[in-house]
Amino acid sequence: MEANQFREFGKEMIDYVANYLENIRDRRVLPTVEPGYLRPLIPDNAPDKPDKWEDIMKDIERVIMPGVTHWHSPRFHAYYPTANSYPAIVADILSGAIACIGFTWIASPACTELEVVMLDWLGKMLGLPEVFLACSGGKGGGVIQGTASEATLVALLGAKARAIDRVKKEKPEMSDTEIVGKLVGYTSSQSHSSVERAGLLGGVKLRSLQPDDNNKLSGETLEKAIQEDLEAGLIPFYAVATLGTTSSCTFDRLDEIGPVCNENNVWLHVDAAYAGSAFICPEYRYLMKGIERADSFNFNPHKWMLVNFDCSAMWLKDPSWLVNAFNVDPLYLKHEQQGSAPDYRHWQIPLGRRFRSLKLWFVLRLFGIENIQAHIRKQISLAKYFESLVRSDERFEITEEVIMGLVCFRLKSSNEINETLLKRINGRGVIHLVPSKIKDVYFLRVAVCSRITEEPDMEISWKEVKEAANDVLSKTA
Amino acid sequence: MEANQFREFGKEMIDYVANYLENIRDRRVLPTVEPGYLRPLIPDNAPDKPDKWEDIMKDIERVIMPGVTHWHSPRFHAYYPTANSYPAIVADILSGAIACIGFTWIASPACTELEVVMLDWLGKMLGLPEVFLACSGGKGGGVIQGTASEATLVALLGAKARAIDRVKKEKPEMSDTEIVGKLVGYTSSQSHSSVERAGLLGGVKLRSLQPDDNNKLSGETLEKAIQEDLEAGLIPFYAVATLGTTSSCTFDRLDEIGPVCNENNVWLHVDAAYAGSAFICPEYRYLMKGIERADSFNFNPHKWMLVNFDCSAMWLKDPSWLVNAFNVDPLYLKHEQQGSAPDYRHWQIPLGRRFRSLKLWFVLRLFGIENIQAHIRKQISLAKYFESLVRSDERFEITEEVIMGLVCFRLKSSNEINETLLKRINGRGVIHLVPSKIKDVYFLRVAVCSRITEEPDMEISWKEVKEAANDVLSKTA
């Protein structure tokens, strides 16, 4: 494909994308295809000679769209949002053209330096303590990870390195293997599944603690677990607190957990994957009270802050634990400016990395802080509006306080009836939800996901829920 | 930003990108900026109100380009290539608009299904044995990972799960921790630094074995190491063979290594990150003789096959070892079609994943197999041409057989003189190389990287090397 064809094809795609996103309400949110639908629609082999780009454009509607779940439709309320905005899409075109692999500073200085400064911009927008920011001149700084799962794993590996170093200083007779065998980390049973996976990957014990009656992990529970483990001769080293759990957007008691971690030399990682975006609105910062006690903090601008996946922002007070743990430094990656700017490959699991900070730069500049705040506030108000609709129908109950853009609710009835209700709702095909379960209580989740959602959209969603409920209850009555 | 502005902005960016790539020869390949150059060029904070997109377009040349290392310039010969093509850039626009997170089949069936079929297309193009392909109807299949580093780690984790399972069946009295403490994996000292990192991450011993006089890991060396470890009571479980090492593009003796692994229940992972793309040309498949013995195989279309980063293709004979090892399955990710199509989240480290198979589909269709083969053959012929230029000057020697698009060479002189030569070359600013070192012999690497490289470009690069050598040798004479 030559440059002139690219100009045509690229511009045609820009128009296709604008049309797709502007008219997304007209599409069925969840596809009706069965597993294996796609294979018969295309040849068994790649073509020997080039196809025409015009044929690819036609095949998007024939092959791809019938199998797409439309995450950016206002009818999509599953999981949590994933971001999608025009500025981020355009930034990715530039990133794809520069296509540098920013594993060291010299491999593309702009790629590293824009990331350092964008993480400062973002940290300031959230009101993060200075100690996390590179502009403070201290050790701290931010980095873009692919996902919150990777951030959790990276923090665990930093914590592991720090703990091994500390214990070896106190007890030089212990081997690394002995120490690792005694390490124990902590999280709530309500934290994300990736925390458990990080423990599996890192080969260390992670205890899943019971949250309190409000589903929050308390300082007292953590303190008790740490004391038990210390008495048993184990080495507490890592804890994950969640601000906005996946199941129900619940906030652990960070203000209580922080002091317990600090007193016990336990690395505290704060996972605010979804809810972290809300901290750009000062009125929600009370939810991260105590953040100054954390060792690392992570949230996903690619969820709720209009930056397309992948862009998971992570800050560390002292990245040197990672840099030293991961430092495998072949000659072909050495360069003369080493040490005077971060070589981000040491801060992450993969070696390669794209120029992702361009997305942040474009989004922050083209929306401006005020419009991003307005977006967050609007989505929360839409969730509150949906909550009011649910509360207006006494057959339903709200199962968790609505703080962000998620409403957890259920019919005042058995789990089975609520499971039937969910199947009915998804089966009708107008909206899409997923369920969750806490302490054996099954409930439905409505997350406000699409950037273009308005009150009438929430009314349509509520009508779908209500009519499905009418249907289910009439059959069981 | 509204749709109409996006149409303008997006199309302007398409033109910018076409101009950038068409005129990339005119830019200095390596920037002259110092660490910290970027911060003073932009404000300290994100703007409160939106900036204009026209101002962002202006800032690309003012802020970003002065700090870009131009990986797609024909003057760039460092590391290995990273891919960049017009079809892949356009595919990413579509991927950014659909912006689904394909962690389960239901989360966007098209995202999973196109990936399954594209990995079949690609596997057939390489002549991979049927047992690796999903279309065989067996257990095998392919997946897109972010990087080869992740593929190496994922394979190691699969190997670990398989070994634990096997040993537990033989010796039910052994605990997981005991078994893991005895696991030992193998690789060559010439394998990529990410193999050592995978061992660190996975918490298992990895032995770095000495390659033979041709820098290839032999079956005999591996066999000997395994026998030693078995006698010492250890449990050999994993080996990585490299087809095309990073330092010198050397190929381990896969045909010897495979049988040794199979006989000893050792999971064999084949890392062909760079060179794997060449196997679409039948004349290079002799280099992967014995591939049918491997348990997993990986190469990066995002290096040499015109698909933009990230797109690392991995095939597994039996992915169930991974699926079972990683299966942390919260209710909100369960769906009714589970089991009848892959849920790719179990095949990888992160949970989230982009719709990356679109890039493969666009590239394979818009180039066609013949043009991709022509691209590989041309880049290899350009390396051979550069080799002939080096050989024409008796001050130089070629240090490794030139098989793919990499030429390793040095002045017939001390390491110090060659280090000075490299500094001189990079300092002149016309071309960019990195060095490597094997068995204390320092050498320079010229990789053919840019898709648009032609013979006159290689002549310019050779002239740069020669003039720098004149300069260095005249000063030491």
PDB file of N, CA and C in Angstrom, chain B residues 444-473:
ATOM      1  N   LEU B 444      29.903  -4.623  16.089  1.00  0.00           N
ATOM      2  CA  LEU B 444      28.831  -3.709  15.707  1.00  0.00           C
ATOM      3  C   LEU B 444      27.761  -4.487  14.954  1.00  0.00           C
ATOM      4  N   ARG B 445      26.530  -4.022  15.101  1.00  0.00           N
ATOM      5  CA  ARG B 445      25.408  -4.691  14.436  1.00  0.00           C
ATOM      6  C   ARG B 445      24.743  -3.714  13.479  1.00  0.00           C
ATOM      7  N   VAL B 446      24.567  -4.114  12.237  1.00  0.00           N
ATOM      8  CA  VAL B 446      23.726  -3.340  11.316  1.00  0.00           C
ATOM      9  C   VAL B 446      22.507  -4.185  10.981  1.00  0.00           C
ATOM     10  N   ALA B 447      21.353  -3.790  11.536  1.00  0.00           N
ATOM     11  CA  ALA B 447      20.102  -4.476  11.206  1.00  0.00           C
ATOM     12  C   ALA B 447      19.393  -3.664  10.127  1.00  0.00           C
ATOM     13  N   VAL B 448      18.844  -4.353   9.147  1.00  0.00           N
ATOM     14  CA  VAL B 448      18.042  -3.664   8.133  1.00  0.00           C
ATOM     15  C   VAL B 448      16.642  -3.503   8.734  1.00  0.00           C
ATOM     16  N   CYS B 449      16.252  -2.273   9.011  1.00  0.00           N
ATOM     17  CA  CYS B 449      15.031  -2.055   9.802  1.00  0.00           C
ATOM     18  C   CYS B 449      13.882  -1.456   9.013  1.00  0.00           C
ATOM     19  N   SER B 450      14.126  -0.400   8.253  1.00  0.00           N
ATOM     20  CA  SER B 450      13.015   0.312   7.640  1.00  0.00           C
ATOM     21  C   SER B 450      12.451  -0.447   6.444  1.00  0.00           C
ATOM     22  N   ARG B 451      11.137  -0.440   6.363  1.00  0.00           N
ATOM     23  CA  ARG B 451      10.413  -1.040   5.246  1.00  0.00           C
ATOM     24  C   ARG B 451      10.810  -0.422   3.902  1.00  0.00           C
ATOM     25  N   ILE B 452      11.277   0.828   3.903  1.00  0.00           N
ATOM     26  CA  ILE B 452      11.545   1.507   2.626  1.00  0.00           C
ATOM     27  C   ILE B 452      13.028   1.511   2.257  1.00  0.00           C
ATOM     28  N   THR B 453      13.826   0.727   2.977  1.00  0.00           N
ATOM     29  CA  THR B 453      15.272   0.702   2.697  1.00  0.00           C
ATOM     30  C   THR B 453      15.554   0.173   1.287  1.00  0.00           C
ATOM     31  N   GLU B 454      16.509   0.841   0.602  1.00  0.00           N
ATOM     32  CA  GLU B 454      16.943   0.423  -0.733  1.00  0.00           C
ATOM     33  C   GLU B 454      18.474   0.322  -0.739  1.00  0.00           C
ATOM     34  N   GLU B 455      19.047  -0.218  -1.819  1.00  0.00           N
ATOM     35  CA  GLU B 455      20.509  -0.345  -1.894  1.00  0.00           C
ATOM     36  C   GLU B 455      21.253   0.968  -1.647  1.00  0.00           C
ATOM     37  N   PRO B 456      20.821   2.085  -2.257  1.00  0.00           N
ATOM     38  CA  PRO B 456      21.549   3.344  -1.995  1.00  0.00           C
ATOM     39  C   PRO B 456      21.573   3.712  -0.509  1.00  0.00           C
ATOM     40  N   ASP B 457      20.530   3.315   0.234  1.00  0.00           N
ATOM     41  CA  ASP B 457      20.555   3.575   1.676  1.00  0.00           C
ATOM     42  C   ASP B 457      21.674   2.784   2.341  1.00  0.00           C
ATOM     43  N   MET B 458      21.840   1.530   1.925  1.00  0.00           N
ATOM     44  CA  MET B 458      22.894   0.704   2.514  1.00  0.00           C
ATOM     45  C   MET B 458      24.273   1.257   2.140  1.00  0.00           C
ATOM     46  N   GLU B 459      24.340   1.837   0.959  1.00  0.00           N
ATOM     47  CA  GLU B 459      25.617   2.442   0.549  1.00  0.00           C
ATOM     48  C   GLU B 459      25.947   3.657   1.423  1.00  0.00           C
ATOM     49  N   ILE B 460      24.935   4.450   1.712  1.00  0.00           N
ATOM     50  CA  ILE B 460      25.147   5.593   2.605  1.00  0.00           C
ATOM     51  C   ILE B 460      25.608   5.102   3.979  1.00  0.00           C
ATOM     52  N   SER B 461      24.967   4.049   4.475  1.00  0.00           N
ATOM     53  CA  SER B 461      25.333   3.521   5.796  1.00  0.00           C
ATOM     54  C   SER B 461      26.777   3.016   5.778  1.00  0.00           C
ATOM     55  N   TRP B 462      27.139   2.310   4.711  1.00  0.00           N
ATOM     56  CA  TRP B 462      28.503   1.796   4.622  1.00  0.00           C
ATOM     57  C   TRP B 462      29.518   2.936   4.551  1.00  0.00           C
ATOM     58  N   LYS B 463      29.177   3.983   3.794  1.00  0.00           N
ATOM     59  CA  LYS B 463      30.057   5.150   3.690  1.00  0.00           C
ATOM     60  C   LYS B 463      30.275   5.762   5.086  1.00  0.00           C
ATOM     61  N   GLU B 464      29.232   5.840   5.860  1.00  0.00           N
ATOM     62  CA  GLU B 464      29.343   6.368   7.220  1.00  0.00           C
ATOM     63  C   GLU B 464      30.296   5.537   8.068  1.00  0.00           C
ATOM     64  N   VAL B 465      30.150   4.214   7.963  1.00  0.00           N
ATOM     65  CA  VAL B 465      30.997   3.310   8.742  1.00  0.00           C
ATOM     66  C   VAL B 465      32.449   3.477   8.304  1.00  0.00           C
ATOM     67  N   LYS B 466      32.654   3.530   6.992  1.00  0.00           N
ATOM     68  CA  LYS B 466      34.005   3.579   6.445  1.00  0.00           C
ATOM     69  C   LYS B 466      34.691   4.894   6.827  1.00  0.00           C
ATOM     70  N   GLU B 467      33.965   5.988   6.695  1.00  0.00           N
ATOM     71  CA  GLU B 467      34.575   7.284   7.017  1.00  0.00           C
ATOM     72  C   GLU B 467      34.877   7.402   8.504  1.00  0.00           C
ATOM     73  N   ALA B 468      34.003   6.873   9.317  1.00  0.00           N
ATOM     74  CA  ALA B 468      34.270   6.887  10.757  1.00  0.00           C
ATOM     75  C   ALA B 468      35.498   6.038  11.057  1.00  0.00           C
ATOM     76  N   ALA B 469      35.627   4.924  10.345  1.00  0.00           N
ATOM     77  CA  ALA B 469      36.793   4.053  10.546  1.00  0.00           C
ATOM     78  C   ALA B 469      38.074   4.767  10.120  1.00  0.00           C
ATOM     79  N   ASN B 470      38.044   5.450   8.972  1.00  0.00           N
ATOM     80  CA  ASN B 470      39.208   6.238   8.526  1.00  0.00           C
ATOM     81  C   ASN B 470      39.659   7.171   9.634  1.00  0.00           C
ATOM     82  N   ASP B 471      38.678   7.843  10.170  1.00  0.00           N
ATOM     83  CA  ASP B 471      38.899   8.835  11.207  1.00  0.00           C
ATOM     84  C   ASP B 471      39.527   8.203  12.456  1.00  0.00           C
ATOM     85  N   VAL B 472      38.924   7.128  12.917  1.00  0.00           N
ATOM     86  CA  VAL B 472      39.388   6.460  14.132  1.00  0.00           C
ATOM     87  C   VAL B 472      40.794   5.892  13.916  1.00  0.00           C
ATOM     88  N   LEU B 473      40.988   5.246  12.774  1.00  0.00           N
ATOM     89  CA  LEU B 473      42.282   4.596  12.538  1.00  0.00           C
ATOM     90  C   LEU B 473      43.387   5.616  12.314  1.00  0.00           C
TER      91      LEU B 473
END
